Amino acid sequence: MAATPPRTPFLGLLPWPERQAVARALRTETVGGLVLLAAAVVALIWANTPLSGAYTTIRDFHFGIPALGLDLSVGHWTSDGLLTVFFLVAGIELKRELVVGSLRTPATAALPIIAAVCGMAVPAAFYALTVTVGGGSMDGWAVPMATDIAFALAVLAVISTHLPTALRAFLLTLAVVDDLGAILIIALFFTADLNYGALAGALAGLAVFHVLQRQRVKGWWWYVPLGVAIWALLYNGGIHATVAGVAMGLLLRTVPDKDEERSPAEGTGHLLHPLSAGLCVPLFALFAAGVSVSGDALGKVFTTPEPLGVIAGLVAGKILGIFAGTYLAARYTRARLNPDLAWADVLALATLAGIGFTVALLIGELAFPGTAVGEHVKAAVLIASLTAALLAALLLRRRNAVYRRLYEEENLDEDADGIPDIYQRTEAGGA
């Protein structure tokens, strides 16, 4: 009788190169998440003080180049312009995951993709059910679908949990797939009247971008003007301009040539990731999170079907979707859970994924532009994210002794050679 093939460990020790890449990404995201958290707090305080008029005036102030169709408010410049940098970094990270990361093979990609897809579909279903029962609008069905990795990591930093790298990496992969789903939804469902001439120009620009990469052309003076032109053409073409960021991120080469220290994607990501996490996303949050938290406004959040659907989707929908998707995928793909962890850890991670700040706010603006419902939906995103953060903190702190032990084992380096001893023991055991 043929031997049963070994079951693939799930949430086990990451390969050393993959762990180094994940650690670099998580370090920047964590710092950026703390800045993002501070920006959101400033926005809420500013918008609910006697200086709220100044907040609105600055957010709605218009400037730009009207002749090029780019006369935008400060709020729109942050959502359509600065978030393009965020989505460019997301595109680079997605390309890295697809080429050299956890999504490069069907066997390793299946579980996080299934978990992420369930983590998007179930919250949308919760929203749809809530607004159907309450007689609300379906326009916001995509709002509770996105996870904000930076905000989630900021929560981990605040509660001082020693979450193992594998759990953090799984959360990062979920967020990467979430970002892809979000940008596809924005591109397909939140488009204005299409200008086919401008879209043709944007596609031509992307084709030139691709050729420059294939021909190994280097120099920011080629790519920055071209990228700005692609962004402007896509904006005037009627598709949300952040799509340009993901498209260019996916076109950048991920594998370095023999004479390159790092690939164009890695170099660009290294340069832009701190800018995105430390400036672009916090500025977006500053002008997107300024909503009224008066008693009447909070009452509307819990009595109006659209914001109530967002809360149900981000909190209950995310937990159920990601946990059930992960459990079923592990069961049917022969993935064995790391024996040092428990399904309670996956449940806590699913709860943490209910923090849907940046992209959820963006989709909320697109779904309900300039309406009172839109403001209530923004408030719902903030409330749901805070609720998810508090629930996750309770669940994670309960297991922090286990996490601390695993963290110390992962990072012990008695011979001080820069590589944790656990990797050398693993290699010796497999020799």
CSV table of C-alpha atoms in Angstrom, one decimal:
chain,number,residue,atom,x,y,z
A,1,MET,CA,0.0,0.0,0.0
A,2,ALA,CA,1.3,3.4,-0.9
A,3,ALA,CA,2.4,5.6,2.0
A,4,THR,CA,0.2,8.6,2.8
A,5,PRO,CA,1.9,11.8,1.7
A,6,PRO,CA,2.9,14.0,4.6
A,7,ARG,CA,0.5,16.7,5.6
A,8,THR,CA,1.7,20.3,5.0
A,9,PRO,CA,2.2,22.2,8.3
A,10,PHE,CA,0.0,25.3,8.5
A,11,LEU,CA,1.3,28.4,10.4
A,12,GLY,CA,4.7,26.6,11.0
A,13,LEU,CA,8.2,28.0,10.8
A,14,LEU,CA,8.7,30.2,7.7
A,15,PRO,CA,11.8,29.7,5.5
A,16,TRP,CA,14.5,32.1,6.6
A,17,PRO,CA,14.5,34.3,3.4
A,18,GLU,CA,10.7,34.6,3.5
A,19,ARG,CA,10.8,35.5,7.2
A,20,GLN,CA,13.4,38.2,6.5
A,21,ALA,CA,11.2,39.7,3.8
A,22,VAL,CA,8.1,39.5,5.9
A,23,ALA,CA,9.9,41.1,8.9
A,24,ARG,CA,11.0,44.1,6.8
A,25,ALA,CA,7.5,44.6,5.5
A,26,LEU,CA,5.9,44.2,8.9
A,27,ARG,CA,8.4,46.6,10.6
A,28,THR,CA,7.4,49.4,8.2
A,29,GLU,CA,3.7,48.6,8.4
A,30,THR,CA,3.8,48.7,12.2
A,31,VAL,CA,5.4,52.1,12.4
A,32,GLY,CA,3.1,53.4,9.7
A,33,GLY,CA,0.1,51.9,11.6
A,34,LEU,CA,0.9,53.9,14.7
A,35,VAL,CA,1.2,57.1,12.6
A,36,LEU,CA,-2.1,56.1,11.0
A,37,LEU,CA,-3.7,55.6,14.4
A,38,ALA,CA,-2.5,59.0,15.5
A,39,ALA,CA,-3.8,60.7,12.3
A,40,ALA,CA,-7.3,59.1,12.8
A,41,VAL,CA,-7.4,60.4,16.4
A,42,VAL,CA,-6.4,63.9,15.3
A,43,ALA,CA,-9.1,63.9,12.6
A,44,LEU,CA,-11.8,62.8,15.1
A,45,ILE,CA,-10.8,65.4,17.6
A,46,TRP,CA,-10.4,68.2,15.0
A,47,ALA,CA,-13.8,67.4,13.4
A,48,ASN,CA,-15.6,67.5,16.8
A,49,THR,CA,-14.3,70.7,18.2
A,50,PRO,CA,-15.1,74.4,17.6
A,51,LEU,CA,-12.3,74.2,14.9
A,52,SER,CA,-14.3,71.8,12.8
A,53,GLY,CA,-15.1,74.6,10.3
A,54,ALA,CA,-11.4,74.9,9.6
A,55,TYR,CA,-11.2,71.1,9.1
A,56,THR,CA,-14.0,71.2,6.5
A,57,THR,CA,-12.6,74.3,4.8
A,58,ILE,CA,-9.1,72.7,4.3
A,59,ARG,CA,-10.5,69.3,3.3
A,60,ASP,CA,-12.8,70.9,0.6
A,61,PHE,CA,-10.3,73.4,-0.7
A,62,HIS,CA,-9.7,72.9,-4.4
A,63,PHE,CA,-6.5,73.3,-6.4
A,64,GLY,CA,-4.9,71.7,-9.4
A,65,ILE,CA,-4.8,72.1,-13.2
A,66,PRO,CA,-8.4,72.5,-14.5
A,67,ALA,CA,-7.3,72.3,-18.1
A,68,LEU,CA,-6.1,68.7,-17.5
A,69,GLY,CA,-9.3,67.8,-15.5
A,70,LEU,CA,-7.3,67.8,-12.3
A,71,ASP,CA,-9.0,70.5,-10.2
A,72,LEU,CA,-9.5,68.4,-7.0
A,73,SER,CA,-10.2,69.1,-3.3
A,74,VAL,CA,-7.6,68.4,-0.7
A,75,GLY,CA,-9.6,65.3,0.3
A,76,HIS,CA,-9.7,64.0,-3.2
A,77,TRP,CA,-6.0,64.6,-3.7
A,78,THR,CA,-5.3,62.4,-0.7
A,79,SER,CA,-7.8,59.6,-1.8
A,80,ASP,CA,-7.1,59.7,-5.5
A,81,GLY,CA,-3.5,60.8,-5.5
A,82,LEU,CA,-1.7,59.8,-2.3
A,83,LEU,CA,-3.4,56.5,-2.0
A,84,THR,CA,-2.1,55.6,-5.5
A,85,VAL,CA,1.3,55.3,-3.7
A,86,PHE,CA,-0.2,53.0,-1.2
A,87,PHE,CA,-1.7,50.8,-3.9
A,88,LEU,CA,1.6,50.9,-5.9
A,89,VAL,CA,3.3,49.4,-2.8
A,90,ALA,CA,0.4,46.9,-2.5
A,91,GLY,CA,0.9,45.9,-6.1
A,92,ILE,CA,4.6,45.4,-5.5
A,93,GLU,CA,3.9,43.2,-2.5
A,94,LEU,CA,1.3,41.2,-4.4
A,95,LYS,CA,3.8,40.6,-7.2
A,96,ARG,CA,6.5,39.5,-4.7
A,97,GLU,CA,4.0,37.1,-3.1
A,98,LEU,CA,3.1,35.7,-6.5
A,99,VAL,CA,6.6,35.3,-7.7
A,100,VAL,CA,8.8,34.4,-4.7
A,101,GLY,CA,6.4,34.4,-1.7
A,102,SER,CA,3.6,32.3,-0.2
A,103,LEU,CA,1.4,32.6,-3.3
A,104,ARG,CA,3.9,31.3,-5.8
A,105,THR,CA,2.7,27.7,-5.8
A,106,PRO,CA,-0.9,26.5,-5.8
A,107,ALA,CA,-0.3,24.3,-2.7
A,108,THR,CA,0.8,27.2,-0.5
A,109,ALA,CA,-1.5,29.8,-2.1
A,110,ALA,CA,-4.7,27.8,-1.8
A,111,LEU,CA,-5.3,28.3,1.9
A,112,PRO,CA,-4.7,32.0,2.4
A,113,ILE,CA,-6.5,32.8,-0.9
A,114,ILE,CA,-9.6,30.7,0.2
A,115,ALA,CA,-9.5,32.4,3.6
A,116,ALA,CA,-9.2,35.9,2.1
A,117,VAL,CA,-12.0,35.3,-0.4
A,118,CYS,CA,-14.3,34.0,2.3
A,119,GLY,CA,-13.2,37.0,4.4
A,120,MET,CA,-14.5,39.3,1.7
A,121,ALA,CA,-17.6,37.4,0.5
A,122,VAL,CA,-19.1,36.7,4.0
A,123,PRO,CA,-18.9,40.4,5.1
A,124,ALA,CA,-20.5,41.5,1.9
A,125,ALA,CA,-23.3,38.9,2.5
A,126,PHE,CA,-23.8,40.2,6.0
A,127,TYR,CA,-24.1,43.7,4.7
A,128,ALA,CA,-26.6,42.7,2.0
A,129,LEU,CA,-28.7,40.8,4.5
A,130,THR,CA,-28.8,43.7,6.9
A,131,VAL,CA,-29.7,46.3,4.4
A,132,THR,CA,-32.3,44.0,2.7
A,133,VAL,CA,-34.0,43.5,6.1
A,134,GLY,CA,-33.8,47.2,6.9
A,135,GLY,CA,-34.7,48.5,3.5
A,136,GLY,CA,-31.4,50.2,2.9
A,137,SER,CA,-29.1,50.7,-0.1
A,138,MET,CA,-26.9,48.0,-1.5
A,139,ASP,CA,-24.4,50.6,-2.7
A,140,GLY,CA,-22.1,50.0,0.2
A,141,TRP,CA,-21.8,46.2,-0.1
A,142,ALA,CA,-18.0,46.3,-0.7
A,143,VAL,CA,-17.2,48.6,2.3
A,144,PRO,CA,-16.7,45.8,4.9
A,145,MET,CA,-14.6,43.6,2.7
A,146,ALA,CA,-11.1,45.1,3.3
A,147,THR,CA,-8.6,44.5,6.0
A,148,ASP,CA,-6.2,47.3,7.1
A,149,ILE,CA,-2.9,45.5,7.8
A,150,ALA,CA,-1.2,48.7,9.1
A,151,PHE,CA,-3.9,49.4,11.6
A,152,ALA,CA,-4.0,45.8,12.7
A,153,LEU,CA,-0.2,45.7,13.3
A,154,ALA,CA,-0.5,49.0,15.2
A,155,VAL,CA,-3.0,47.3,17.5
A,156,LEU,CA,-0.5,44.4,18.0
A,157,ALA,CA,2.2,47.0,18.9
A,158,VAL,CA,-0.1,48.7,21.4
A,159,ILE,CA,-1.2,45.6,23.2
A,160,SER,CA,2.5,44.3,23.2
A,161,THR,CA,1.6,40.8,22.0
A,162,HIS,CA,4.5,38.5,20.9
A,163,LEU,CA,2.6,37.1,17.9
A,164,PRO,CA,4.7,34.5,16.1
A,165,THR,CA,6.0,35.4,12.6
A,166,ALA,CA,3.9,32.8,10.9
A,167,LEU,CA,0.6,34.3,12.2
A,168,ARG,CA,1.8,37.8,11.3
A,169,ALA,CA,2.8,36.6,7.8
A,170,PHE,CA,-0.6,34.9,7.4
A,171,LEU,CA,-2.3,38.2,8.3
A,172,LEU,CA,-0.1,40.0,5.8
A,173,THR,CA,-1.0,37.6,3.0
A,174,LEU,CA,-4.7,37.9,3.8
A,175,ALA,CA,-4.3,41.7,3.5
A,176,VAL,CA,-2.5,41.5,0.2
A,177,VAL,CA,-5.2,39.3,-1.3
A,178,ASP,CA,-7.8,41.7,0.2
A,179,ASP,CA,-6.0,44.7,-1.4
A,180,LEU,CA,-6.2,42.9,-4.8
A,181,GLY,CA,-9.9,42.2,-4.3
A,182,ALA,CA,-10.5,45.8,-3.3
A,183,ILE,CA,-8.8,47.3,-6.3
A,184,LEU,CA,-10.7,44.9,-8.6
A,185,ILE,CA,-14.0,46.0,-7.0
A,186,ILE,CA,-13.1,49.7,-7.3
A,187,ALA,CA,-12.1,49.2,-11.0
A,188,LEU,CA,-15.2,47.2,-11.9
A,189,PHE,CA,-18.0,48.7,-9.8
A,190,PHE,CA,-17.0,52.2,-8.9
A,191,THR,CA,-16.3,53.8,-12.3
A,192,ALA,CA,-17.7,57.1,-13.6
A,193,ASP,CA,-18.6,57.8,-17.3
A,194,LEU,CA,-15.8,56.2,-19.2
A,195,ASN,CA,-13.5,58.3,-21.5
A,196,TYR,CA,-12.2,55.7,-23.9
A,197,GLY,CA,-9.6,58.0,-25.4
A,198,ALA,CA,-8.0,58.7,-22.0
A,199,LEU,CA,-8.2,55.0,-21.1
A,200,ALA,CA,-6.5,54.1,-24.4
A,201,GLY,CA,-3.7,56.6,-23.5
A,202,ALA,CA,-3.4,55.0,-20.0
A,203,LEU,CA,-3.1,51.5,-21.5
A,204,ALA,CA,-0.5,52.8,-24.0
A,205,GLY,CA,1.4,54.3,-21.0
A,206,LEU,CA,1.3,51.0,-19.2
A,207,ALA,CA,2.6,49.2,-22.3
A,208,VAL,CA,5.5,51.6,-22.5
A,209,PHE,CA,6.2,51.0,-18.8
A,210,HIS,CA,6.3,47.3,-19.4
A,211,VAL,CA,8.7,47.6,-22.4
A,212,LEU,CA,11.0,49.8,-20.3
A,213,GLN,CA,11.1,47.1,-17.6
A,214,ARG,CA,11.7,44.4,-20.2
A,215,GLN,CA,14.5,46.4,-21.8
A,216,ARG,CA,16.1,46.9,-18.3
A,217,VAL,CA,15.9,50.7,-18.7
A,218,LYS,CA,16.8,52.4,-15.4
A,219,GLY,CA,16.3,55.9,-14.0
A,220,TRP,CA,13.5,57.6,-12.1
A,221,TRP,CA,13.3,60.3,-14.8
A,222,TRP,CA,11.7,57.8,-17.1
A,223,TYR,CA,9.2,56.3,-14.7
A,224,VAL,CA,8.0,59.2,-12.6
A,225,PRO,CA,6.7,61.3,-15.5
A,226,LEU,CA,5.3,58.2,-17.1
A,227,GLY,CA,3.6,57.1,-13.9
A,228,VAL,CA,2.1,60.6,-13.3
A,229,ALA,CA,0.8,60.6,-16.9
A,230,ILE,CA,-0.7,57.1,-16.5
A,231,TRP,CA,-2.4,58.2,-13.3
A,232,ALA,CA,-3.8,61.4,-14.8
A,233,LEU,CA,-5.1,59.6,-17.9
A,234,LEU,CA,-6.7,56.9,-15.8
A,235,TYR,CA,-8.4,59.5,-13.6
A,236,ASN,CA,-9.8,61.3,-16.6
A,237,GLY,CA,-10.8,57.9,-18.1
A,238,GLY,CA,-13.4,57.4,-15.4
A,239,ILE,CA,-11.6,54.6,-13.5
A,240,HIS,CA,-10.4,55.3,-9.9
A,241,ALA,CA,-6.8,56.5,-10.3
A,242,THR,CA,-5.5,54.2,-7.6
A,243,VAL,CA,-5.8,51.4,-10.1
A,244,ALA,CA,-2.8,52.9,-11.8
A,245,GLY,CA,-0.7,52.2,-8.7
A,246,VAL,CA,-1.5,48.5,-8.6
A,247,ALA,CA,-1.0,48.1,-12.4
A,248,MET,CA,2.5,49.7,-12.3
A,249,GLY,CA,3.4,47.6,-9.1
A,250,LEU,CA,2.5,44.4,-10.9
A,251,LEU,CA,4.6,45.4,-14.0
A,252,LEU,CA,7.8,46.0,-12.0
A,253,ARG,CA,10.4,43.2,-12.2
A,254,THR,CA,10.6,41.2,-9.0
A,255,VAL,CA,13.5,38.9,-9.6
A,256,PRO,CA,16.9,40.8,-9.8
A,257,ASP,CA,19.4,40.1,-12.6
A,258,LYS,CA,22.8,38.8,-11.8
A,259,ASP,CA,24.4,42.2,-11.8
A,260,GLU,CA,21.6,43.8,-9.7
A,261,GLU,CA,21.8,44.0,-5.9
A,262,ARG,CA,18.0,44.2,-5.8
A,263,SER,CA,15.2,44.1,-8.3
A,264,PRO,CA,13.3,47.2,-9.5
A,265,ALA,CA,10.3,46.1,-7.5
A,266,GLU,CA,12.3,45.6,-4.3
A,267,GLY,CA,14.1,48.9,-4.8
A,268,THR,CA,10.9,50.9,-5.5
A,269,GLY,CA,9.2,49.2,-2.5
A,270,HIS,CA,12.1,50.0,-0.2
A,271,LEU,CA,11.9,53.6,-1.3
A,272,LEU,CA,8.1,54.1,-1.3
A,273,HIS,CA,7.0,51.9,1.6
A,274,PRO,CA,8.0,54.3,4.3
A,275,LEU,CA,6.5,57.2,2.3
A,276,SER,CA,3.3,55.3,1.9
A,277,ALA,CA,3.0,54.1,5.5
A,278,GLY,CA,4.3,57.3,7.2
A,279,LEU,CA,2.8,60.0,5.1
A,280,CYS,CA,0.4,59.1,2.3
A,281,VAL,CA,-2.0,56.8,4.2
A,282,PRO,CA,-2.0,59.0,7.4
A,283,LEU,CA,-2.8,62.1,5.4
A,284,PHE,CA,-5.7,60.2,3.7
A,285,ALA,CA,-6.9,59.2,7.2
A,286,LEU,CA,-6.6,62.7,8.4
A,287,PHE,CA,-9.1,64.0,5.8
A,288,ALA,CA,-11.3,60.8,5.7
A,289,ALA,CA,-11.8,60.0,9.4
A,290,GLY,CA,-13.1,63.4,10.5
A,291,VAL,CA,-16.7,62.5,11.2
A,292,SER,CA,-19.1,63.7,13.8
A,293,VAL,CA,-19.4,61.6,16.9
A,294,SER,CA,-22.4,63.4,18.5
A,295,GLY,CA,-25.1,61.4,20.1
A,296,ASP,CA,-27.4,61.9,17.2
A,297,ALA,CA,-24.8,60.8,14.7
A,298,LEU,CA,-23.9,57.7,16.7
A,299,GLY,CA,-27.6,56.9,17.0
A,300,LYS,CA,-27.9,57.0,13.2
A,301,VAL,CA,-25.0,54.5,12.9
A,302,PHE,CA,-27.0,51.9,14.9
A,303,THR,CA,-30.5,52.6,13.5
A,304,THR,CA,-29.7,53.1,9.8
A,305,PRO,CA,-29.3,49.9,7.8
A,306,GLU,CA,-26.2,50.9,5.7
A,307,PRO,CA,-23.8,51.7,8.6
A,308,LEU,CA,-25.3,48.8,10.7
A,309,GLY,CA,-24.5,46.5,7.7
A,310,VAL,CA,-20.9,47.7,7.7
A,311,ILE,CA,-20.5,47.0,11.4
A,312,ALA,CA,-22.1,43.5,11.0
A,313,GLY,CA,-19.9,42.8,8.1
A,314,LEU,CA,-16.6,43.9,9.5
A,315,VAL,CA,-17.0,42.4,12.9
A,316,ALA,CA,-19.2,39.3,12.6
A,317,GLY,CA,-18.7,38.7,8.9
A,318,LYS,CA,-14.9,38.9,8.9
A,319,ILE,CA,-14.7,36.5,11.9
A,320,LEU,CA,-17.0,33.9,10.4
A,321,GLY,CA,-15.6,34.3,6.9
A,322,ILE,CA,-11.9,34.0,7.6
A,323,PHE,CA,-12.2,31.4,10.4
A,324,ALA,CA,-14.6,29.1,8.5
A,325,GLY,CA,-12.6,29.6,5.2
A,326,THR,CA,-9.3,28.8,6.9
A,327,TYR,CA,-10.7,25.8,8.8
A,328,LEU,CA,-12.4,24.2,5.7
A,329,ALA,CA,-9.4,25.0,3.5
A,330,ALA,CA,-7.0,23.3,6.0
A,331,ARG,CA,-9.3,20.3,6.3
A,332,TYR,CA,-9.6,19.8,2.5
A,333,THR,CA,-6.0,20.6,1.5
A,334,ARG,CA,-4.5,18.3,4.1
A,335,ALA,CA,-2.9,21.2,5.9
A,336,ARG,CA,-2.0,20.3,9.6
A,337,LEU,CA,-2.1,23.1,12.1
A,338,ASN,CA,1.2,23.9,13.8
A,339,PRO,CA,0.9,21.8,17.0
A,340,ASP,CA,2.2,24.8,19.1
A,341,LEU,CA,-0.8,26.8,18.0
A,342,ALA,CA,-4.6,26.3,18.3
A,343,TRP,CA,-7.6,27.2,16.2
A,344,ALA,CA,-8.3,29.8,18.9
A,345,ASP,CA,-5.3,31.7,17.5
A,346,VAL,CA,-6.8,31.6,14.0
A,347,LEU,CA,-10.1,32.9,15.5
A,348,ALA,CA,-8.2,35.8,17.1
A,349,LEU,CA,-6.5,36.6,13.8
A,350,ALA,CA,-9.9,36.5,12.0
A,351,THR,CA,-11.2,39.0,14.6
A,352,LEU,CA,-8.1,41.3,14.1
A,353,ALA,CA,-8.9,41.2,10.3
A,354,GLY,CA,-12.1,43.0,11.1
A,355,ILE,CA,-10.1,46.2,11.3
A,356,GLY,CA,-11.0,47.7,7.8
A,357,PHE,CA,-9.9,51.3,8.1
A,358,THR,CA,-8.1,52.7,5.0
A,359,VAL,CA,-9.7,50.9,2.0
A,360,ALA,CA,-13.1,50.6,3.8
A,361,LEU,CA,-13.1,54.4,4.2
A,362,LEU,CA,-12.1,54.8,0.5
A,363,ILE,CA,-14.9,52.5,-0.7
A,364,GLY,CA,-17.4,54.2,1.6
A,365,GLU,CA,-16.5,57.6,0.0
A,366,LEU,CA,-17.0,56.0,-3.5
A,367,ALA,CA,-20.3,54.3,-2.6
A,368,PHE,CA,-21.9,57.3,-0.9
A,369,PRO,CA,-20.2,60.4,-2.2
A,370,GLY,CA,-21.0,63.6,-0.3
A,371,THR,CA,-24.1,62.2,1.5
A,372,ALA,CA,-25.2,62.0,5.1
A,373,VAL,CA,-25.3,58.2,4.8
A,374,GLY,CA,-21.7,58.3,3.7
A,375,GLU,CA,-20.7,60.1,6.9
A,376,HIS,CA,-22.6,57.5,8.9
A,377,VAL,CA,-20.8,54.7,7.0
A,378,LYS,CA,-17.5,56.3,7.9
A,379,ALA,CA,-18.4,56.4,11.5
A,380,ALA,CA,-19.5,52.8,11.3
A,381,VAL,CA,-16.1,51.8,9.8
A,382,LEU,CA,-14.4,53.5,12.8
A,383,ILE,CA,-16.7,51.9,15.4
A,384,ALA,CA,-16.4,48.4,13.8
A,385,SER,CA,-12.6,48.7,13.5
A,386,LEU,CA,-12.4,49.8,17.2
A,387,THR,CA,-14.7,46.9,18.2
A,388,ALA,CA,-12.7,44.4,16.2
A,389,ALA,CA,-9.4,45.7,17.8
A,390,LEU,CA,-10.8,45.4,21.3
A,391,LEU,CA,-12.1,41.9,20.8
A,392,ALA,CA,-8.8,40.8,19.1
A,393,ALA,CA,-6.8,42.3,22.0
A,394,LEU,CA,-8.8,40.2,24.5
A,395,LEU,CA,-8.4,37.0,22.5
A,396,LEU,CA,-4.7,37.6,21.8
A,397,ARG,CA,-3.7,38.6,25.3
A,398,ARG,CA,-5.2,35.4,26.7
A,399,ARG,CA,-2.6,33.4,24.6
A,400,ASN,CA,0.3,35.8,25.0
A,401,ALA,CA,2.3,33.4,27.2
A,402,VAL,CA,2.2,30.9,24.4
A,403,TYR,CA,3.2,33.5,21.8
A,404,ARG,CA,6.0,34.8,24.0
A,405,ARG,CA,7.5,31.3,24.3
A,406,LEU,CA,7.3,30.8,20.5
A,407,TYR,CA,8.7,34.2,19.8
A,408,GLU,CA,11.7,33.6,22.0
A,409,GLU,CA,12.3,30.2,20.4
A,410,GLU,CA,12.1,31.8,17.0
A,411,ASN,CA,14.6,34.6,17.8
A,412,LEU,CA,17.1,32.8,20.0
A,413,ASP,CA,20.6,33.3,18.6
A,414,GLU,CA,23.2,31.9,21.1
A,415,ASP,CA,26.0,31.9,18.6
A,416,ALA,CA,25.3,35.5,17.5
A,417,ASP,CA,25.7,34.7,13.8
A,418,GLY,CA,22.6,36.7,12.8
A,419,ILE,CA,20.5,33.6,12.1
A,420,PRO,CA,18.2,32.2,14.8
A,421,ASP,CA,19.3,28.8,16.1
A,422,ILE,CA,16.0,27.2,15.3
A,423,TYR,CA,16.9,27.4,11.6
A,424,GLN,CA,20.2,25.7,12.1
A,425,ARG,CA,18.7,23.0,14.1
A,426,THR,CA,16.0,22.5,11.4
A,427,GLU,CA,18.7,22.2,8.7
A,428,ALA,CA,20.8,19.8,10.8
A,429,GLY,CA,17.8,17.7,11.5
A,430,GLY,CA,17.0,17.4,7.9
A,431,ALA,CA,20.6,16.7,6.8
